[in-house]
PDB file of N, CA and C in Angstrom:
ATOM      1  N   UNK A   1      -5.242  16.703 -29.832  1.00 81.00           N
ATOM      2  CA  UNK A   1      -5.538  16.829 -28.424  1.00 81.00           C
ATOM      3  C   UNK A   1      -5.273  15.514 -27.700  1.00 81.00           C
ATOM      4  N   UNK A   2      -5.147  13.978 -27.927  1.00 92.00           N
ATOM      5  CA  UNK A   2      -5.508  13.057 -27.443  1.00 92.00           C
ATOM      6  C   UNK A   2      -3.980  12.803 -27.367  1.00 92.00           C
ATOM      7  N   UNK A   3      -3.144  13.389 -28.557  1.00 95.00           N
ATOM      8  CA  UNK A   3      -1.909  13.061 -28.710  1.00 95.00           C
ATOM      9  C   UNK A   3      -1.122  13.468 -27.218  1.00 95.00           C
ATOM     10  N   UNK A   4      -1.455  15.059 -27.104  1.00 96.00           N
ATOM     11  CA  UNK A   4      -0.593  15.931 -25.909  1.00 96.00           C
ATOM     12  C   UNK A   4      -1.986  15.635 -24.439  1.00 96.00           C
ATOM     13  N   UNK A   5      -2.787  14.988 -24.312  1.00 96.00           N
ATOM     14  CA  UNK A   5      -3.006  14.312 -23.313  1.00 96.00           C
ATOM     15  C   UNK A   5      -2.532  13.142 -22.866  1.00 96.00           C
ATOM     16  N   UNK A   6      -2.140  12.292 -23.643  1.00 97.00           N
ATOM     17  CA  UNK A   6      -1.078  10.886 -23.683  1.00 97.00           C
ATOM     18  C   UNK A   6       0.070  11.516 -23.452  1.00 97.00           C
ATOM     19  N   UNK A   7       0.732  12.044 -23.672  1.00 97.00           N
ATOM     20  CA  UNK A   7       2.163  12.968 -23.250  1.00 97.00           C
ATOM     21  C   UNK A   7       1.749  13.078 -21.481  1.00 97.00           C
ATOM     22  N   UNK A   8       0.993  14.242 -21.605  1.00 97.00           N
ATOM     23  CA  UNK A   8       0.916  14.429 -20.367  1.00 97.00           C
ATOM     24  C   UNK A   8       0.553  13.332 -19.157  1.00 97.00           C
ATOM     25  N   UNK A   9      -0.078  12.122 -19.501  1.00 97.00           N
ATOM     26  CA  UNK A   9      -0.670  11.138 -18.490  1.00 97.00           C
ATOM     27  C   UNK A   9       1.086  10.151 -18.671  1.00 97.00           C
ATOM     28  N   UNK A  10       1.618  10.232 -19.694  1.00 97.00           N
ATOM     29  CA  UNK A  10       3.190   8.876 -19.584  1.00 97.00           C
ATOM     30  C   UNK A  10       3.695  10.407 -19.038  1.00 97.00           C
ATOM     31  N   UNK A  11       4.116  11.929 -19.079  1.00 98.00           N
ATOM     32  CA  UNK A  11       5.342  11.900 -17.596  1.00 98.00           C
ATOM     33  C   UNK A  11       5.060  12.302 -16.646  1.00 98.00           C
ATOM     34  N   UNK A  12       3.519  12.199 -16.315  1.00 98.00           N
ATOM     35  CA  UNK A  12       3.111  12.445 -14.779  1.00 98.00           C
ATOM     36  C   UNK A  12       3.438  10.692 -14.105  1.00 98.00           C
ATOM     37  N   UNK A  13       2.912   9.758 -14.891  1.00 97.00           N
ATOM     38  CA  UNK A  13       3.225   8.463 -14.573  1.00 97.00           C
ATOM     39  C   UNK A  13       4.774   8.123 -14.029  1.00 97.00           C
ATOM     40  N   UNK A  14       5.638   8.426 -15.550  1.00 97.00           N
ATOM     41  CA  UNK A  14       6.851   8.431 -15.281  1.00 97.00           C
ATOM     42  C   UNK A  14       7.371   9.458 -14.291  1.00 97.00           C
ATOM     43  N   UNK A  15       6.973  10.452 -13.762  1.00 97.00           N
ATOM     44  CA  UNK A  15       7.434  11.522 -12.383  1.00 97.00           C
ATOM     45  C   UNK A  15       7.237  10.668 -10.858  1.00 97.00           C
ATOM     46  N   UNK A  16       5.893  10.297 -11.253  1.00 96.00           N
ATOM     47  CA  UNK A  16       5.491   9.530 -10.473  1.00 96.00           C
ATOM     48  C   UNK A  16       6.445   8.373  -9.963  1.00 96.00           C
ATOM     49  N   UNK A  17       6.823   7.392 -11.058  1.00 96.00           N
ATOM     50  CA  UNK A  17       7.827   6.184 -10.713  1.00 96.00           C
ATOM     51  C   UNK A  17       9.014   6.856 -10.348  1.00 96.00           C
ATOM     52  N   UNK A  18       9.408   7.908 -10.715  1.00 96.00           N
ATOM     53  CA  UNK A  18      10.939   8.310 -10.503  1.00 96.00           C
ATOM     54  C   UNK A  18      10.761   9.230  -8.907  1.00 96.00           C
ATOM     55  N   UNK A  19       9.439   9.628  -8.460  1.00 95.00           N
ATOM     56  CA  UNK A  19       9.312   9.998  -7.181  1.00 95.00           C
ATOM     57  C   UNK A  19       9.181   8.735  -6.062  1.00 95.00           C
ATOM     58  N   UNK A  20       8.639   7.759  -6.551  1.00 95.00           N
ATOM     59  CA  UNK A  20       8.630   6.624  -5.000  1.00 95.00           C
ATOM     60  C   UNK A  20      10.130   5.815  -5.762  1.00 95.00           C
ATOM     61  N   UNK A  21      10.341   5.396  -6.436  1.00 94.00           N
ATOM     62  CA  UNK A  21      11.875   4.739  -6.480  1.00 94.00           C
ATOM     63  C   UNK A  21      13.191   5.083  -6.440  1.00 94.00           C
ATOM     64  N   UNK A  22      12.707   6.664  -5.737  1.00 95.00           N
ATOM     65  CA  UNK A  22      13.590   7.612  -5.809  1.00 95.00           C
ATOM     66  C   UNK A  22      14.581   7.183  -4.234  1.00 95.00           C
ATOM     67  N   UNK A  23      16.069   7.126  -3.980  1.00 94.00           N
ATOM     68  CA  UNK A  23      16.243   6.732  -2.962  1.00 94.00           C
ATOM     69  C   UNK A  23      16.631   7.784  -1.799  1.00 94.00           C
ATOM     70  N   UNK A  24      16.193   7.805  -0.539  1.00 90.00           N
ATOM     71  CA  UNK A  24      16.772   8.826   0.810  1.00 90.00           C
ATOM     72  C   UNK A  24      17.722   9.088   0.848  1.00 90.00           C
ATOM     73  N   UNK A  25      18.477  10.152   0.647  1.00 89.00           N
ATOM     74  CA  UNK A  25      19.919  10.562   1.185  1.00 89.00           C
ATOM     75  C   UNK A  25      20.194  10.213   2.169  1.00 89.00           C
ATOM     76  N   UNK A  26      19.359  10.200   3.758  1.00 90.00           N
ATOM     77  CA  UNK A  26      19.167   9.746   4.733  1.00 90.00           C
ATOM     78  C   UNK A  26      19.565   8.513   4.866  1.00 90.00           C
ATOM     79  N   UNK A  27      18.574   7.615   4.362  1.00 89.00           N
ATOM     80  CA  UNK A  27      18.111   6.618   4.765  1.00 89.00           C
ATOM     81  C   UNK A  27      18.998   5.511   3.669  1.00 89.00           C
ATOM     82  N   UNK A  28      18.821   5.773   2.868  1.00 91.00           N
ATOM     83  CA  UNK A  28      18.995   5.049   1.758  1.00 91.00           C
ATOM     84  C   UNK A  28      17.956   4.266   0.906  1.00 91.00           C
ATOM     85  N   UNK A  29      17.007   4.487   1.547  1.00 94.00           N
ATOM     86  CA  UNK A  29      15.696   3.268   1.135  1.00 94.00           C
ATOM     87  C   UNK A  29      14.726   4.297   0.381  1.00 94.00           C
ATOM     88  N   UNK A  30      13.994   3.806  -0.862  1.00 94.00           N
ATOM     89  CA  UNK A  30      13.016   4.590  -1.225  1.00 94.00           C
ATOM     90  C   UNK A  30      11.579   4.796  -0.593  1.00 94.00           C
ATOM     91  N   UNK A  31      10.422   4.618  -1.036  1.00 93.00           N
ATOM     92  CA  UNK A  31       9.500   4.728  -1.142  1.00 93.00           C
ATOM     93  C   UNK A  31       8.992   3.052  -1.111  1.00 93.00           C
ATOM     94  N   UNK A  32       9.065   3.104  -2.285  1.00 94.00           N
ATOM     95  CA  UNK A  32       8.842   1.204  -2.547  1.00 94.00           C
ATOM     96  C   UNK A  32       9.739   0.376  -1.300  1.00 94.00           C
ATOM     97  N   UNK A  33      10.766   0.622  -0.840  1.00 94.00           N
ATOM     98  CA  UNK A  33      11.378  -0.729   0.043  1.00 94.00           C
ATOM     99  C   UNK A  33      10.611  -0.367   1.469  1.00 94.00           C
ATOM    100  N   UNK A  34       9.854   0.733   1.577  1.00 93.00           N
ATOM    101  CA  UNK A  34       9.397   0.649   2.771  1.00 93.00           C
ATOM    102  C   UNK A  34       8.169  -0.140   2.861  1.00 93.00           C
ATOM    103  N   UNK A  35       7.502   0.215   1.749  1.00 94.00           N
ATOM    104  CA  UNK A  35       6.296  -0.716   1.266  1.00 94.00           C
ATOM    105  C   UNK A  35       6.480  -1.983   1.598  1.00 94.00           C
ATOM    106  N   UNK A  36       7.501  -2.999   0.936  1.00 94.00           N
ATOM    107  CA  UNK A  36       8.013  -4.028   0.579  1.00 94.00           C
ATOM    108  C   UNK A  36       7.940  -4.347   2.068  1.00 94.00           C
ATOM    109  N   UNK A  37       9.051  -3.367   2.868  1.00 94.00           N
ATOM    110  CA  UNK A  37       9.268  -4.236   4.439  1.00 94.00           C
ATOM    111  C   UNK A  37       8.197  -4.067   5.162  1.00 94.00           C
ATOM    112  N   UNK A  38       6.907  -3.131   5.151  1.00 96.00           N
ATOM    113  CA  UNK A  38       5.912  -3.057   5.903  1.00 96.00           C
ATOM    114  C   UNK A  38       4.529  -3.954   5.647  1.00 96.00           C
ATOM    115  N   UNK A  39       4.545  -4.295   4.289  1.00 96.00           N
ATOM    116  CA  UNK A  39       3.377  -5.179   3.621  1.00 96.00           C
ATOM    117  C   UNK A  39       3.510  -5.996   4.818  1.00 96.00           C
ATOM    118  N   UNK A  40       4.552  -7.286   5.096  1.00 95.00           N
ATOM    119  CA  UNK A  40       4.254  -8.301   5.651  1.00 95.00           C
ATOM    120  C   UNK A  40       3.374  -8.215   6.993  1.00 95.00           C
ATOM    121  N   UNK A  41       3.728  -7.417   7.307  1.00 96.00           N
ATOM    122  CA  UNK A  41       2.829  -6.735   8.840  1.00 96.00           C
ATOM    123  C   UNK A  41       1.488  -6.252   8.575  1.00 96.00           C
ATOM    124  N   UNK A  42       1.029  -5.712   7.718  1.00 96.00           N
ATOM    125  CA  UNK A  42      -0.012  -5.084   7.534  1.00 96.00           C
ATOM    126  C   UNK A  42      -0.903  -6.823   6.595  1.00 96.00           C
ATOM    127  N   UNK A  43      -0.508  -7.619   5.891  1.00 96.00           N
ATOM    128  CA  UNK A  43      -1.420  -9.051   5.671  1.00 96.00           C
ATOM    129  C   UNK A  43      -1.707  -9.417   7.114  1.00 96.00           C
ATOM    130  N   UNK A  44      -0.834  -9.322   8.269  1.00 96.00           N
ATOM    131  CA  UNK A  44      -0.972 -10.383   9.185  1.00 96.00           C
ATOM    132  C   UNK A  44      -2.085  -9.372   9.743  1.00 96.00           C
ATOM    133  N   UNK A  45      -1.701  -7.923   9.953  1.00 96.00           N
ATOM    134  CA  UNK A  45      -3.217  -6.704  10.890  1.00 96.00           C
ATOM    135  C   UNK A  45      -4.445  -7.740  10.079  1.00 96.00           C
ATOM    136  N   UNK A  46      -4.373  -7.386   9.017  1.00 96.00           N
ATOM    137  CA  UNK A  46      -5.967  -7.591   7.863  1.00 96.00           C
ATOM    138  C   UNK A  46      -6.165  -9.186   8.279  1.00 96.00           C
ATOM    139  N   UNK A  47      -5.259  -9.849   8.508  1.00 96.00           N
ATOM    140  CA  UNK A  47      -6.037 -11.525   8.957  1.00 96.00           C
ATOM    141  C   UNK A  47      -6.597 -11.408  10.094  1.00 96.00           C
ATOM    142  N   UNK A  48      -5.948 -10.488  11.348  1.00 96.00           N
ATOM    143  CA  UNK A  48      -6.346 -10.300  12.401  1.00 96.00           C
ATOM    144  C   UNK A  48      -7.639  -9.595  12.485  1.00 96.00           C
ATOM    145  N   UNK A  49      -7.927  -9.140  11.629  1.00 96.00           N
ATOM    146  CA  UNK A  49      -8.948  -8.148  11.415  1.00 96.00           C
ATOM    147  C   UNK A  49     -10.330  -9.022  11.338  1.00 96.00           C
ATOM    148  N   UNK A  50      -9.700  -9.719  10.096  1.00 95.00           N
ATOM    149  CA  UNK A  50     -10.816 -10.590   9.415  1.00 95.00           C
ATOM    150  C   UNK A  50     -10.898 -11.435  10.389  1.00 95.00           C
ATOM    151  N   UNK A  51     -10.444 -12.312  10.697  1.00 95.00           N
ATOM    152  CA  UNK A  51     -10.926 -13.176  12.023  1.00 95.00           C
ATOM    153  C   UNK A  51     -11.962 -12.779  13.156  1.00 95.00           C
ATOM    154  N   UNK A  52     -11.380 -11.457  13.770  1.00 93.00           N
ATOM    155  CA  UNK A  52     -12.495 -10.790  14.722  1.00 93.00           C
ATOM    156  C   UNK A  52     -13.815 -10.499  14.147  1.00 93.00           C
ATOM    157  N   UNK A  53     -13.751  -9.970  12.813  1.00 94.00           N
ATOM    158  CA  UNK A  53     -14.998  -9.538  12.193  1.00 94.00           C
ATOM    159  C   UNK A  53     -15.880 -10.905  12.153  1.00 94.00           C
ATOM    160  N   UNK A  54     -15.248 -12.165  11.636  1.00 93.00           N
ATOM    161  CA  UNK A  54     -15.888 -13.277  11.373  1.00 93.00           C
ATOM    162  C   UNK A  54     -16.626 -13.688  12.835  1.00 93.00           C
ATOM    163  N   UNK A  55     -15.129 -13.676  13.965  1.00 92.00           N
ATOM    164  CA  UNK A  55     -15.725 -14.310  15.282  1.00 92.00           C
ATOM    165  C   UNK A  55     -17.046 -13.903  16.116  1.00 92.00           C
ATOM    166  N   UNK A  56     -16.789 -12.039  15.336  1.00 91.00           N
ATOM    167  CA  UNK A  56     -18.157 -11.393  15.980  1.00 91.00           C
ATOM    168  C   UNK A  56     -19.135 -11.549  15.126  1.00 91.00           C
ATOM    169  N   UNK A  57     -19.440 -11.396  14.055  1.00 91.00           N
ATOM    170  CA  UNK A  57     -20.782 -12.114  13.250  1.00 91.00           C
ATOM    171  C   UNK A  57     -21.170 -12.987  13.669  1.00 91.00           C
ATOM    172  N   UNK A  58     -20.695 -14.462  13.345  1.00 88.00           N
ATOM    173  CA  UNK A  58     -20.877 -15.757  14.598  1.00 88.00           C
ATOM    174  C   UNK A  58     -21.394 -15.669  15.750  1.00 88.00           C
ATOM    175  N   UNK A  59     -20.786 -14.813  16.798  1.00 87.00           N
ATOM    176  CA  UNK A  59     -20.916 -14.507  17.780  1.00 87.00           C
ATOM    177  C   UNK A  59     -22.835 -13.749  17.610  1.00 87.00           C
ATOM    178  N   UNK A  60     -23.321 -12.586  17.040  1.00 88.00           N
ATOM    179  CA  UNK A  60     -24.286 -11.928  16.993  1.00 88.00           C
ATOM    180  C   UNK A  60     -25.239 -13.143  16.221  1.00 88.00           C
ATOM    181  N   UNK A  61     -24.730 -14.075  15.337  1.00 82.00           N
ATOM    182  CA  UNK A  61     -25.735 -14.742  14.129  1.00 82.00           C
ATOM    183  C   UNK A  61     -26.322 -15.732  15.564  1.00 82.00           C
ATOM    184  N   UNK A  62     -25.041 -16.115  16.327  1.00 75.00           N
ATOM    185  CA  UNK A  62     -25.780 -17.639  16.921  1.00 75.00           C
ATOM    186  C   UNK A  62     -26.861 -16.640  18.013  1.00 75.00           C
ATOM    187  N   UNK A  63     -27.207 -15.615  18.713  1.00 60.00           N
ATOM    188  CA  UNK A  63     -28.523 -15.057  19.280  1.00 60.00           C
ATOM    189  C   UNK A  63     -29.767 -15.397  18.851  1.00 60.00           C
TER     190      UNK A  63
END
């Protein structure tokens, strides 16, 4: 049983990798390069984020 559950968890994994590195007919870009080009934008949201959260704590602590 542990054998054909290990089967089954490596080619859902492997379906898995071959579904996001898979590339757009469209587009040409997969899954992953959109990731890749959108990360940098989404660190800078989350700093922006974190900053406000910090400025407003500060803001409520000094009352």
């Amino acid at each position: 049983m542990g054998l054909l559950k290990t089967a089954l968890i490596g080619a859902a994994v492997y379906g898995a990798i071959k579904y996001i590195t898979k590339k757009d007919d469209l587009t040409g870009k997969s899954i992953v390069d959109d990731l890749k080009e959108k990360a940098p934008e989404w660190v800078d949201k989350a700093k922006n984020f974190k900053e406000d959260l910090q400025a407003d704590f500060a803001m409520r602590n000094a009352d």
